[in-house]
Each structure stands twice: as structure tokens, then as C-alpha cells.
Amino acid sequence: MESLTAVILAAGEGKRMRSRQPKVLHPLCGRALIAYPLRTARSLADRIVLVVGPNAADVVALAGPDVRPVVQAERLGSGHAVLQARPECADGTILVLPGDMPLLSVETIERLVAHHRKSRAAATVLTAVVPEPQGYGRVLRQGGRVKRIVEDRDATDAEKKIVEINTSVYCFAAGRLWSALGKVRSDNDQGEYYLTDVIGVLSRAGARVDAIAASDPSEAVGVNDRKQLAAVTAIQRRRILDRLMEGGVTILDPASTYIEDTVTIGADTTIYPNVVIEGQSAIGSECVVGAGNHVSACTIGDRVTLLPYCVLRESVIEEAATLGPFCHLRPLSHVGPKAKVGNFVELKKSKIGRGSKVPHLSYVGDATVGEGVNIGAGTITCNYDGVHKHETKIADRAFIGTNTSLVAPVTVGEGAYIGAGSTITKDVPPGALAVGRAPQVVKEGWAARKAKKREEPRG
Ligand code: UD1
Ligand code: CA
């Protein structure tokens, strides 16, 4: 079969975004906009050419080494952009994908390519029939065949009424594309070389130009400004939730659930309302994610319970652990199987071993906690001396009394006990009891003596 080169257009300035960041790097449900056409191109094309503007090293880096970048030094329009790609393109079919239409599905584009190859047309345009065509190029047909595309700003009032729009996805026979591009002029409202004009050039020359329409018009929403980004996000968000539900996840309130494209969730997990799960997160099967949880780049095993309102970042939680309500896992925390991290507990770069418990009001940072450990309410690891961070080690089955301060670096040995309210500054050997607090003083009858003193006349 003839080779397929995908040319992705991403050199537009994205002025309407009013952003310092290139438009195609804006995230959509956890992936940059440009990642979507790249994914499509990777699944269909033999080679991928990416047209970027000047100063787009970040875009090129994100695209990866299998992509051939070309720079469009001056932004003279979408037609000019495609022309810059020519030296990197093979003969055969050229598939043009805009960098800013992330909702286009692989299936739709596959259908376009298949139609184009079968019909042997000079060009095939992917169109969509949409309720609000404002802003898009309109497809002008004559007797079913495509005659030309007119941009919204160049359209007459009658043309503006057309609801079939150009999605900016096209297949071209390479030779036909290059010769037609040479004939495109910039005599339009923007003074740009429009790729859309290639369609008119080809059809005037008597070449066959086909169009097929996307079956789902929501695929054709482009991102030109932040309002469209929000609209596209809403559609993509719902698609992700649908995919998860089809895979066996219960989502109690899809309207209030935000889960990014990068997330995987196992079957029979239940997601309560107002949950955010983002980044490279993987959640196992039969978990419960309670209301208001915010999970970012975490790996969570099976049968984990997240009680409401936890904030979890870049951490690992093993099977059957219970977290929350209201706990905070900062990066590089690791909660072992069946462990419990409870109310108002903050972990940072700490490992909690199998079955260990940190149930209430604690800060555990830079610590390694073994198996079967009990950490009493209000225990704090004092890991910072104002200059350096230090480690705390708590061995298996140790029992840390309530309201203990562990001044790091410090080690508590296996099976050791610490009395409540202690400030521990020295290592505690295995099996020992350490108590580090002022002994209690009891003064019998002190209150009555004080009261009497107050009553006695002065002087
Ligand atoms: C374009 C189409 C319009 C279509 C719409 C679909 C043209 C002239 N118009 O309009 O018919 O309905 O997409 O979303 O093509 N680009 C460059 N270099 C440039 C100019 C643009 O690389 O000099 C790239 C952009 O990054 C973008 C694509 O080409 O990916 C389209 O450009 P954009 O300015 O977004 O065109 P629209 O007004 O959306
Ligand atoms: Ca656009």
C-alpha cells in the first residue's frame, strides 16, 4: 500500500488563547492538546511531520524522536505551513491534521483515509455538520461534489448559513497537493495562504475532491480560545467517564467527577461525587474513592478505601489500605498493604509498612515505618533542623505513644514502646520502653492553699 505521511499543523500563534504558552501545549484532561493528533498519527501513519513555529523547542521535545519537526519561520497561513513540510514528506498520501482539534477520533480519521485510498481522489476533506458553524470554514458543494471551502470571515451571508464545516483534516495525493499549493494566493481577509484554497484549486482543475462527514459532530470542536478549551474539556471528560463505566467502574455522579485521560481504574471500584483523579494514576479493582478525594499521579492497589477528602500526590498505596478522612500524602509516600492512615495525618516521603496504623493528627516525614506499628495520635517526626532533613526509622511492631515528638535522625527498635508525650532524641533499642518527658509532680491540697492565700488580708 502507498505510504501515509501525517502532517500535523501546530505553528499557529494561538493568539485567541491570550497565553504565553504555545496553544498546543495547553492541557486537555491531562495531556497536551498536541498529544491527541500525535496519538492518532502514530496509529495510522508511516511517518509524522510536525510543523511548529519559531521557539517551539518544548513542542518538539514533547512530540518525541519519531516525529520530524519543521519550522515555519513566518506564520503565513495553513497552506504555507503545509508547504514547509514538503521536504520531509514521502510520496503517496498526505494526511493533514490540525494541532487544535483533539476530539477527532482515530476511527473517524481511519475512515477518511480508507475512503480516500479507495476513491483515489486528489483530495478528501473531513467535514462535520454542526449546529453552530460560526468561525469555521464552510464547505461549498455543487451536485454533491466539493467545489471549494470559504473561510467564515470571507463568506457571504448566504454562505454563512451553510452548516457543513471544514474540520481541517484532509487526505491529499501528494503530487496533487504540492502543485495546487503553488497556485494558492493570499488575497483574503487575513492576507494568508489558506490550505482550504487547495480544494478550490483542485476542483477548478477538474480533479476529484471528495468529502466525508464525521458521524459525531462533537469531534469537530476546535480549540482557538479558552471558552472552546472548556467546551472540549467537558466533552472529553465525559468520554473518559463513559470509557471507565464501560470497563466496570461505578461513578455515582459523573457531573461532578473529573478524571484525566491518563488514569486507569479497575472494575468494581466506586467513585463518589466531587472526585478529581489526575496524572499518571492507576487505581485497582474494588476500591472505594470517597467524596472529595483529589488523587494525583498515584498508584493504588485493589480493595483500597479512600474515606472522604484526602489529597494524595505521587504516592503508592498498596492493597486493602484505608486512608482518610482528611489525610494528605505528599510525594514519595508509600502506604503498605492493610495499613491505615487516618484523620488529619500528613505523610511526606515516608513508608508505612504492612498493617501499620497512623490513625490521627500526625506528621510523618522522611520516615521508614515497619510492619504492625502503631503510631499514637499527635505524633510528629521532627525531620528538619532548619538546614537539613533527617530520617526517622521505626522498626516492626513498635508502639509510639500519643503526642510523641521523634527528633530525627532517630531509630526506634523492633517491638519498643514509647511513653505518651515523649520527646525522643536518642535511639530506642528493640524491646525497650523510652519515656522522655518531665516526671509528673503532684501537690496534694494545693488548690485549697492557693484559695486561702487569696482571702488573707495583705500587709
Ligand atoms: C481552520 C480552517 C477552517 C476550519 C478550521 C477547523 C484554514 C484557513 N481554515 O481555521 O476552514 O474550519 O481550521 O478548526 O485553514 N497554522 C500554522 N501556521 C499558520 C497558520 C495556521 O501552522 O501560519 C496551523 C494552526 O496551528 C492550526 C491550523 O493550522 O493547527 C489551523 O489554523 P487556525 O488559525 O487555527 O485556523 P482556524 O481559524 O481554526
Ligand atoms: Ca483552529
Short mmCIF file of C-alpha atoms and ligand atoms in Angstrom, two decimals:
data_model
loop_
_atom_site.label_atom_id
_atom_site.label_comp_id
_atom_site.label_asym_id
_atom_site.label_seq_id
_atom_site.Cartn_x
_atom_site.Cartn_y
_atom_site.Cartn_z
CA MET A 1 0.00 0.00 0.00
CA GLU A 2 1.02 3.61 -0.67
CA SER A 3 2.77 5.29 2.21
CA LEU A 4 0.89 7.63 4.52
CA THR A 5 2.57 10.78 5.85
CA ALA A 6 0.77 12.68 8.60
CA VAL A 7 1.44 16.41 8.64
CA ILE A 8 0.36 17.97 11.93
CA LEU A 9 -0.09 21.74 11.89
CA ALA A 10 0.95 23.42 15.10
CA ALA A 11 2.64 26.65 14.10
CA GLY A 12 -0.36 28.92 14.58
CA GLU A 13 0.20 31.61 17.15
CA GLY A 14 -2.90 30.78 19.11
CA LYS A 15 -3.50 34.49 19.65
CA ARG A 16 -7.05 33.94 20.77
CA MET A 17 -5.82 31.93 23.78
CA ARG A 18 -4.07 35.03 25.19
CA SER A 19 -1.36 32.86 26.66
CA ARG A 20 2.40 32.88 26.97
CA GLN A 21 2.35 29.17 26.34
CA PRO A 22 2.03 27.71 22.82
CA LYS A 23 -1.59 26.74 22.31
CA VAL A 24 -0.86 23.09 21.58
CA LEU A 25 0.84 22.67 24.98
CA HIS A 26 -2.29 23.63 26.90
CA PRO A 27 -3.53 20.53 28.71
CA LEU A 28 -6.75 18.76 27.92
CA CYS A 29 -7.69 16.18 30.56
CA GLY A 30 -4.06 15.56 31.48
CA ARG A 31 -2.42 15.54 28.05
CA ALA A 32 -1.20 18.43 25.94
CA LEU A 33 -3.51 19.26 23.03
CA ILE A 34 -0.81 18.16 20.59
CA ALA A 35 -0.67 14.69 22.16
CA TYR A 36 -4.08 13.86 20.68
CA PRO A 37 -3.26 14.27 16.96
CA LEU A 38 0.13 12.67 17.65
CA ARG A 39 -1.60 9.61 19.05
CA THR A 40 -3.85 9.41 16.00
CA ALA A 41 -0.92 9.89 13.63
CA ARG A 42 1.11 7.19 15.38
CA SER A 43 -1.65 4.66 14.99
CA LEU A 44 -2.17 5.31 11.26
CA ALA A 45 0.80 6.91 9.53
CA ASP A 46 4.18 5.66 8.31
CA ARG A 47 5.84 8.97 9.06
CA ILE A 48 4.87 12.05 11.04
CA VAL A 49 5.87 15.62 10.22
CA LEU A 50 5.13 18.32 12.76
CA VAL A 51 5.03 21.95 11.65
CA VAL A 52 5.89 24.29 14.51
CA GLY A 53 6.50 28.00 14.86
CA PRO A 54 9.78 29.55 15.95
CA ASN A 55 10.77 28.98 19.60
CA ALA A 56 8.81 25.76 19.88
CA ALA A 57 11.52 23.51 21.35
CA ASP A 58 9.09 22.41 24.06
CA VAL A 59 6.56 21.26 21.49
CA VAL A 60 9.22 19.34 19.55
CA ALA A 61 10.55 17.73 22.74
CA LEU A 62 7.08 16.64 23.77
CA ALA A 63 6.43 15.14 20.33
CA GLY A 64 9.34 12.70 20.63
CA PRO A 65 12.16 11.45 18.41
CA ASP A 66 9.95 9.57 15.93
CA VAL A 67 8.45 12.87 14.74
CA ARG A 68 10.13 15.01 12.06
CA PRO A 69 9.86 18.65 13.05
CA VAL A 70 9.86 21.50 10.55
CA VAL A 71 9.82 25.15 11.50
CA GLN A 72 7.51 27.62 9.82
CA ALA A 73 9.60 30.72 10.47
CA GLU A 74 6.87 33.13 9.39
CA ARG A 75 3.24 32.34 10.02
CA LEU A 76 1.81 32.97 6.60
CA GLY A 77 -1.19 30.65 6.89
CA SER A 78 -2.15 26.98 6.98
CA GLY A 79 -1.30 26.46 3.29
CA HIS A 80 2.15 27.93 3.76
CA ALA A 81 2.58 25.72 6.85
CA VAL A 82 1.91 22.54 4.85
CA LEU A 83 4.34 23.67 2.17
CA GLN A 84 7.12 23.86 4.78
CA ALA A 85 6.57 20.16 5.47
CA ARG A 86 7.19 19.14 1.86
CA PRO A 87 10.91 18.20 2.17
CA GLU A 88 10.06 15.73 4.98
CA CYS A 89 7.07 14.14 3.22
CA ALA A 90 7.09 10.92 1.22
CA ASP A 91 5.11 10.32 -1.95
CA GLY A 92 1.76 8.66 -1.56
CA THR A 93 -0.95 10.06 0.67
CA ILE A 94 -0.60 13.15 2.87
CA LEU A 95 -2.91 13.26 5.87
CA VAL A 96 -3.17 16.77 7.31
CA LEU A 97 -4.21 17.01 10.96
CA PRO A 98 -4.71 20.30 12.79
CA GLY A 99 -2.97 20.53 16.14
CA ASP A 100 -6.00 22.05 17.81
CA MET A 101 -8.84 19.56 17.22
CA PRO A 102 -8.20 16.94 19.87
CA LEU A 103 -11.64 15.32 19.87
CA LEU A 104 -11.26 13.76 16.42
CA SER A 105 -11.33 10.00 16.89
CA VAL A 106 -8.90 7.56 15.32
CA GLU A 107 -11.87 5.66 13.87
CA THR A 108 -13.14 8.73 12.02
CA ILE A 109 -9.73 9.50 10.54
CA GLU A 110 -9.19 5.87 9.64
CA ARG A 111 -12.49 6.02 7.75
CA LEU A 112 -11.32 9.17 5.92
CA VAL A 113 -8.03 7.54 4.89
CA ALA A 114 -9.78 4.36 3.76
CA HIS A 115 -12.28 6.35 1.66
CA HIS A 116 -9.51 8.42 0.12
CA ARG A 117 -7.43 5.37 -0.82
CA LYS A 118 -10.40 3.58 -2.30
CA SER A 119 -11.76 6.52 -4.31
CA ARG A 120 -8.30 7.60 -5.48
CA ALA A 121 -9.50 11.21 -5.20
CA ALA A 122 -7.00 14.07 -5.43
CA ALA A 123 -8.26 15.30 -2.07
CA THR A 124 -10.73 14.13 0.55
CA VAL A 125 -11.94 16.52 3.24
CA LEU A 126 -13.34 15.54 6.59
CA THR A 127 -16.36 17.71 7.26
CA ALA A 128 -18.95 17.93 10.01
CA VAL A 129 -22.49 19.16 10.14
CA VAL A 130 -22.70 21.31 13.24
CA PRO A 131 -25.40 23.39 14.92
CA GLU A 132 -23.15 26.45 15.31
CA PRO A 133 -20.88 26.81 12.28
CA GLN A 134 -19.69 30.34 13.16
CA GLY A 135 -15.94 30.73 12.91
CA TYR A 136 -15.34 27.61 10.80
CA GLY A 137 -14.67 27.29 7.09
CA ARG A 138 -17.84 26.33 5.17
CA VAL A 139 -17.95 23.56 2.59
CA LEU A 140 -19.45 24.65 -0.75
CA ARG A 141 -20.78 21.78 -2.80
CA GLN A 142 -22.11 21.53 -6.30
CA GLY A 143 -24.05 18.43 -7.30
CA GLY A 144 -22.68 16.56 -4.29
CA ARG A 145 -19.03 17.25 -5.20
CA VAL A 146 -16.99 19.71 -3.15
CA LYS A 147 -16.34 22.92 -5.06
CA ARG A 148 -14.39 24.93 -2.54
CA ILE A 149 -14.12 25.98 1.09
CA VAL A 150 -14.77 29.53 2.19
CA GLU A 151 -13.49 30.89 5.49
CA ASP A 152 -16.06 32.39 7.87
CA ARG A 153 -14.53 35.85 7.61
CA ASP A 154 -14.56 35.74 3.80
CA ALA A 155 -18.05 34.22 3.48
CA THR A 156 -21.15 35.96 2.16
CA ASP A 157 -24.28 35.98 4.30
CA ALA A 158 -25.72 33.14 2.22
CA GLU A 159 -22.52 31.07 2.61
CA LYS A 160 -22.53 31.71 6.35
CA LYS A 161 -25.83 29.80 6.54
CA ILE A 162 -24.10 26.57 5.44
CA VAL A 163 -23.81 24.16 8.38
CA GLU A 164 -21.31 21.74 6.86
CA ILE A 165 -17.89 22.86 8.08
CA ASN A 166 -14.29 22.01 7.29
CA THR A 167 -12.61 20.16 10.17
CA SER A 168 -9.11 20.92 8.77
CA VAL A 169 -8.45 17.20 8.35
CA TYR A 170 -7.68 16.22 4.79
CA CYS A 171 -6.14 13.47 2.72
CA PHE A 172 -4.26 14.51 -0.39
CA ALA A 173 -2.50 12.71 -3.20
CA ALA A 174 0.99 14.15 -2.59
CA GLY A 175 1.74 15.31 -6.14
CA ARG A 176 -1.65 17.00 -6.47
CA LEU A 177 -1.21 18.78 -3.15
CA TRP A 178 2.18 20.27 -3.95
CA SER A 179 1.19 21.52 -7.38
CA ALA A 180 -2.09 23.02 -6.09
CA LEU A 181 -0.36 24.71 -3.13
CA GLY A 182 1.85 26.54 -5.63
CA LYS A 183 -1.29 28.15 -7.02
CA VAL A 184 -2.77 29.38 -3.74
CA ARG A 185 -2.89 33.18 -3.33
CA SER A 186 -3.16 35.26 -0.17
CA ASP A 187 -5.91 37.58 -1.40
CA ASN A 188 -8.27 37.06 1.55
CA ASP A 189 -9.32 38.91 4.68
CA GLN A 190 -6.24 37.78 6.63
CA GLY A 191 -3.70 38.02 3.80
CA GLU A 192 -2.71 34.40 4.47
CA TYR A 193 -2.04 31.37 2.29
CA TYR A 194 -5.00 29.18 3.19
CA LEU A 195 -4.76 25.41 2.88
CA THR A 196 -8.50 25.46 2.31
CA ASP A 197 -7.95 27.13 -1.07
CA VAL A 198 -6.24 23.97 -2.35
CA ILE A 199 -9.69 22.40 -2.52
CA GLY A 200 -10.94 25.12 -4.89
CA VAL A 201 -7.78 24.95 -7.00
CA LEU A 202 -8.11 21.18 -7.42
CA SER A 203 -11.79 21.20 -8.18
CA ARG A 204 -11.41 24.01 -10.75
CA ALA A 205 -8.74 21.89 -12.43
CA GLY A 206 -11.30 19.10 -12.73
CA ALA A 207 -9.70 16.84 -10.13
CA ARG A 208 -11.87 14.65 -7.93
CA VAL A 209 -12.44 16.16 -4.48
CA ASP A 210 -14.47 14.11 -2.00
CA ALA A 211 -15.76 14.90 1.43
CA ILE A 212 -16.96 12.62 4.18
CA ALA A 213 -18.69 13.85 7.30
CA ALA A 214 -17.74 12.92 10.84
CA SER A 215 -20.64 10.91 12.30
CA ASP A 216 -20.31 12.66 15.67
CA PRO A 217 -20.21 16.45 15.15
CA SER A 218 -18.75 16.98 18.64
CA GLU A 219 -15.49 15.62 17.21
CA ALA A 220 -15.17 18.81 15.18
CA VAL A 221 -14.85 21.32 18.01
CA GLY A 222 -11.55 23.16 17.67
CA VAL A 223 -9.65 24.92 20.43
CA ASN A 224 -8.99 28.51 19.47
CA ASP A 225 -9.81 30.24 22.76
CA ARG A 226 -10.29 29.33 26.42
CA LYS A 227 -14.04 29.02 26.08
CA GLN A 228 -13.60 26.38 23.40
CA LEU A 229 -10.97 24.69 25.59
CA ALA A 230 -13.58 24.42 28.34
CA ALA A 231 -16.19 23.10 25.89
CA VAL A 232 -13.75 20.49 24.56
CA THR A 233 -12.76 19.55 28.11
CA ALA A 234 -16.40 18.91 29.01
CA ILE A 235 -16.81 16.54 26.06
CA GLN A 236 -13.50 14.75 26.62
CA ARG A 237 -14.19 14.42 30.36
CA ARG A 238 -17.49 12.72 29.66
CA ARG A 239 -15.86 10.38 27.13
CA ILE A 240 -13.30 9.31 29.74
CA LEU A 241 -16.02 8.65 32.32
CA ASP A 242 -18.03 6.65 29.77
CA ARG A 243 -14.98 4.55 28.95
CA LEU A 244 -14.40 3.85 32.65
CA MET A 245 -18.04 2.97 33.27
CA GLU A 246 -17.99 0.62 30.28
CA GLY A 247 -14.98 -1.03 31.94
CA GLY A 248 -16.92 -1.70 35.16
CA VAL A 249 -16.27 1.37 37.31
CA THR A 250 -19.22 2.84 39.22
CA ILE A 251 -19.30 6.63 39.03
CA LEU A 252 -22.06 7.90 41.28
CA ASP A 253 -22.13 11.44 39.90
CA PRO A 254 -20.45 11.90 36.52
CA ALA A 255 -21.37 15.58 36.52
CA SER A 256 -19.04 16.31 39.44
CA THR A 257 -16.26 13.83 38.64
CA TYR A 258 -13.08 14.89 36.84
CA ILE A 259 -10.79 12.07 35.77
CA GLU A 260 -7.96 12.62 33.33
CA ASP A 261 -7.19 10.64 30.19
CA THR A 262 -4.01 9.28 31.78
CA VAL A 263 -5.86 7.41 34.56
CA THR A 264 -6.71 3.71 34.74
CA ILE A 265 -9.26 2.28 37.19
CA GLY A 266 -10.10 -1.37 37.83
CA ALA A 267 -13.55 -2.95 37.74
CA ASP A 268 -15.95 -2.67 40.68
CA THR A 269 -14.30 0.42 42.05
CA THR A 270 -16.81 3.04 43.17
CA ILE A 271 -16.19 6.76 42.77
CA TYR A 272 -18.22 9.11 44.98
CA PRO A 273 -19.10 12.69 43.93
CA ASN A 274 -16.62 15.58 43.66
CA VAL A 275 -13.57 13.45 43.00
CA VAL A 276 -10.53 14.55 40.94
CA ILE A 277 -8.10 11.89 39.69
CA GLU A 278 -5.28 13.18 37.53
CA GLY A 279 -1.85 12.50 36.08
CA GLN A 280 -0.34 9.03 35.71
CA SER A 281 -2.66 7.46 38.27
CA ALA A 282 -3.65 3.82 38.40
CA ILE A 283 -6.37 2.64 40.77
CA GLY A 284 -7.06 -1.03 41.33
CA SER A 285 -10.27 -3.03 41.49
CA GLU A 286 -12.92 -2.99 44.21
CA CYS A 287 -11.69 0.27 45.71
CA VAL A 288 -13.88 2.97 47.20
CA VAL A 289 -12.93 6.56 46.42
CA GLY A 290 -14.95 8.66 48.82
CA ALA A 291 -16.35 12.12 48.19
CA GLY A 292 -13.95 14.98 47.58
CA ASN A 293 -10.75 12.98 47.09
CA HIS A 294 -8.02 14.58 44.97
CA VAL A 295 -5.60 11.97 43.63
CA SER A 296 -2.63 12.99 41.52
CA ALA A 297 -0.06 10.62 39.99
CA CYS A 298 -0.67 7.80 42.47
CA THR A 299 -0.57 4.02 42.14
CA ILE A 300 -3.29 2.44 44.24
CA GLY A 301 -3.81 -1.30 44.68
CA ASP A 302 -7.00 -3.35 44.91
CA ARG A 303 -9.60 -3.00 47.68
CA VAL A 304 -8.21 0.30 48.96
CA THR A 305 -10.64 2.59 50.77
CA LEU A 306 -10.18 6.31 50.48
CA LEU A 307 -12.53 7.88 53.00
CA PRO A 308 -13.67 11.39 52.04
CA TYR A 309 -11.44 14.41 51.40
CA CYS A 310 -7.91 13.12 51.03
CA VAL A 311 -5.23 14.86 48.95
CA LEU A 312 -2.82 12.26 47.55
CA ARG A 313 0.16 13.10 45.35
CA GLU A 314 2.85 10.95 43.69
CA SER A 315 2.48 8.11 46.15
CA VAL A 316 1.92 4.37 46.23
CA ILE A 317 -0.88 2.78 48.25
CA GLU A 318 -0.98 -0.99 48.45
CA GLU A 319 -3.96 -3.30 48.56
CA ALA A 320 -6.61 -3.07 51.26
CA ALA A 321 -5.15 0.02 52.90
CA THR A 322 -7.53 2.61 54.36
CA LEU A 323 -6.89 6.34 54.15
CA GLY A 324 -8.70 9.36 55.48
CA PRO A 325 -10.91 11.10 56.04
CA PHE A 326 -8.81 14.24 55.53
CA CYS A 327 -5.31 12.91 55.04
CA HIS A 328 -2.52 14.36 52.93
CA LEU A 329 0.06 12.21 51.17
CA ARG A 330 2.89 14.28 49.79
CA PRO A 331 5.20 12.91 47.09
CA LEU A 332 7.12 9.65 47.52
CA SER A 333 4.95 8.26 50.26
CA HIS A 334 4.24 4.55 50.33
CA VAL A 335 1.43 3.01 52.33
CA GLY A 336 1.74 -0.76 52.70
CA PRO A 337 -0.97 -3.40 52.44
CA LYS A 338 -3.77 -3.15 55.02
CA ALA A 339 -2.15 -0.11 56.62
CA LYS A 340 -4.25 2.74 57.95
CA VAL A 341 -3.58 6.44 57.62
CA GLY A 342 -6.33 8.38 59.30
CA ASN A 343 -7.76 11.80 60.06
CA PHE A 344 -5.56 14.86 59.63
CA VAL A 345 -2.39 12.89 59.01
CA GLU A 346 0.31 14.21 56.67
CA LEU A 347 2.89 11.87 55.20
CA LYS A 348 5.91 13.05 53.23
CA LYS A 349 8.48 10.76 51.61
CA SER A 350 7.66 8.06 54.13
CA LYS A 351 6.99 4.37 54.04
CA ILE A 352 4.33 2.83 56.25
CA GLY A 353 4.67 -0.97 56.47
CA ARG A 354 2.06 -3.68 56.20
CA GLY A 355 -0.79 -3.32 58.69
CA SER A 356 0.73 -0.32 60.46
CA LYS A 357 -1.51 2.46 61.73
CA VAL A 358 -1.16 6.23 61.85
CA PRO A 359 -4.75 6.98 62.74
CA HIS A 360 -4.91 10.59 63.94
CA LEU A 361 -3.34 14.06 63.75
CA SER A 362 0.25 13.18 62.85
CA TYR A 363 3.08 14.44 60.66
CA VAL A 364 5.35 11.67 59.40
CA GLY A 365 8.14 12.89 57.12
CA ASP A 366 11.31 11.19 55.84
CA ALA A 367 10.41 8.11 57.87
CA THR A 368 10.50 4.38 57.37
CA VAL A 369 7.89 2.62 59.45
CA GLY A 370 7.94 -1.17 59.63
CA GLU A 371 5.06 -3.65 59.87
CA GLY A 372 2.43 -3.77 62.59
CA VAL A 373 3.49 -0.43 64.08
CA ASN A 374 1.04 1.75 65.99
CA ILE A 375 1.68 5.47 65.94
CA GLY A 376 -0.37 7.31 68.55
CA ALA A 377 -2.42 10.42 67.91
CA GLY A 378 -0.48 13.63 67.51
CA THR A 379 2.91 12.01 66.88
CA ILE A 380 5.31 14.23 64.95
CA THR A 381 8.60 13.39 63.25
CA CYS A 382 10.84 16.43 63.75
CA ASN A 383 12.68 15.88 60.48
CA TYR A 384 14.03 19.37 59.85
CA ASP A 385 16.71 21.12 61.89
CA GLY A 386 16.37 24.36 59.96
CA VAL A 387 19.08 23.38 57.47
CA HIS A 388 18.89 19.65 56.72
CA LYS A 389 16.23 16.95 56.63
CA HIS A 390 16.83 13.84 58.75
CA GLU A 391 15.36 10.35 58.78
CA THR A 392 13.29 8.52 61.34
CA LYS A 393 13.22 4.72 61.46
CA ILE A 394 10.57 2.82 63.34
CA ALA A 395 11.01 -0.95 63.30
CA ASP A 396 8.30 -3.65 63.19
CA ARG A 397 5.68 -3.77 65.94
CA ALA A 398 6.95 -0.68 67.78
CA PHE A 399 4.32 1.25 69.74
CA ILE A 400 4.63 5.03 69.71
CA GLY A 401 2.62 6.69 72.48
CA THR A 402 0.29 9.57 71.84
CA ASN A 403 1.79 13.01 71.27
CA THR A 404 5.38 11.84 70.78
CA SER A 405 7.99 14.02 69.10
CA LEU A 406 10.64 11.98 67.30
CA VAL A 407 13.65 14.24 66.80
CA ALA A 408 15.43 12.89 63.73
CA PRO A 409 17.78 11.30 62.98
CA VAL A 410 16.44 8.68 65.34
CA THR A 411 15.63 4.96 65.33
CA VAL A 412 13.04 3.11 67.37
CA GLY A 413 13.87 -0.61 67.59
CA GLU A 414 11.63 -3.59 66.96
CA GLY A 415 8.85 -4.01 69.49
CA ALA A 416 9.95 -0.95 71.52
CA TYR A 417 7.46 1.22 73.39
CA ILE A 418 7.46 4.99 73.78
CA GLY A 419 5.51 6.61 76.59
CA ALA A 420 2.88 9.17 75.65
CA GLY A 421 4.03 12.78 75.41
CA SER A 422 7.70 11.88 74.94
CA THR A 423 10.31 13.87 73.09
CA ILE A 424 12.65 11.21 71.73
CA THR A 425 16.12 12.45 70.84
CA LYS A 426 18.13 9.21 71.22
CA ASP A 427 17.75 5.81 69.56
CA VAL A 428 15.48 3.37 71.40
CA PRO A 429 16.75 -0.25 71.44
CA PRO A 430 14.48 -3.14 70.43
CA GLY A 431 12.02 -4.17 73.12
CA ALA A 432 12.80 -1.16 75.38
CA LEU A 433 10.46 1.40 76.89
CA ALA A 434 11.52 5.01 76.40
CA VAL A 435 9.89 7.88 78.24
CA GLY A 436 11.18 11.34 77.52
CA ARG A 437 9.13 13.85 79.45
CA ALA A 438 9.29 15.69 82.78
CA PRO A 439 8.07 13.40 85.59
CA GLN A 440 4.64 14.39 86.88
CA VAL A 441 4.62 16.38 90.16
CA VAL A 442 1.54 16.09 92.39
CA LYS A 443 0.99 18.64 95.19
CA GLU A 444 -1.86 17.41 97.39
CA GLY A 445 -4.28 20.15 98.59
CA TRP A 446 -2.55 22.84 96.51
CA ALA A 447 -5.79 24.40 95.19
CA ALA A 448 -7.25 24.94 98.65
CA ARG A 449 -3.99 26.52 99.93
CA LYS A 450 -3.96 28.91 96.97
CA ALA A 451 -7.59 29.91 97.58
CA LYS A 452 -6.89 30.56 101.26
CA LYS A 453 -3.88 32.76 100.42
CA ARG A 454 -6.05 34.93 98.21
CA GLU A 455 -8.53 35.52 101.05
CA GLU A 456 -5.86 36.57 103.62
CA PRO A 457 -5.66 40.38 104.01
CA ARG A 458 -2.36 41.85 102.73
CA GLY A 459 0.26 43.59 104.85
C1 UD1 B 1 -9.01 26.42 10.11
C2 UD1 B 1 -9.52 26.32 8.68
C3 UD1 B 1 -11.05 26.31 8.70
C4 UD1 B 1 -11.56 25.17 9.56
C5 UD1 B 1 -10.93 25.25 10.96
C6 UD1 B 1 -11.28 24.00 11.71
C7 UD1 B 1 -7.85 27.47 7.29
C8 UD1 B 1 -7.52 28.70 6.52
N1 UD1 B 1 -9.03 27.44 7.90
O1 UD1 B 1 -9.46 27.67 10.64
O2 UD1 B 1 -11.56 26.15 7.37
O3 UD1 B 1 -12.96 25.21 9.66
O4 UD1 B 1 -9.49 25.32 10.87
O5 UD1 B 1 -10.80 24.09 13.03
O6 UD1 B 1 -7.04 26.56 7.30
N2 UD1 B 1 -1.32 27.03 11.30
C9 UD1 B 1 0.04 27.01 11.08
N3 UD1 B 1 0.65 28.06 10.52
C10 UD1 B 1 -0.03 29.19 10.14
C11 UD1 B 1 -1.42 29.22 10.37
C12 UD1 B 1 -2.04 28.13 10.95
O7 UD1 B 1 0.69 26.01 11.41
O8 UD1 B 1 0.61 30.09 9.61
C13 UD1 B 1 -1.97 25.87 11.91
C14 UD1 B 1 -2.55 26.15 13.28
O9 UD1 B 1 -1.62 25.88 14.30
C15 UD1 B 1 -3.75 25.22 13.31
C16 UD1 B 1 -4.15 25.07 11.87
O10 UD1 B 1 -3.05 25.48 11.10
O11 UD1 B 1 -3.40 23.94 13.81
C17 UD1 B 1 -5.37 25.92 11.55
O12 UD1 B 1 -5.08 27.28 11.85
P1 UD1 B 1 -6.10 28.19 12.70
O13 UD1 B 1 -5.54 29.56 12.76
O14 UD1 B 1 -6.45 27.52 13.96
O15 UD1 B 1 -7.31 28.20 11.69
P2 UD1 B 1 -8.87 28.32 12.01
O16 UD1 B 1 -9.24 29.73 12.03
O17 UD1 B 1 -9.21 27.48 13.15
CA CA B 2 -8.18 26.31 14.71
#
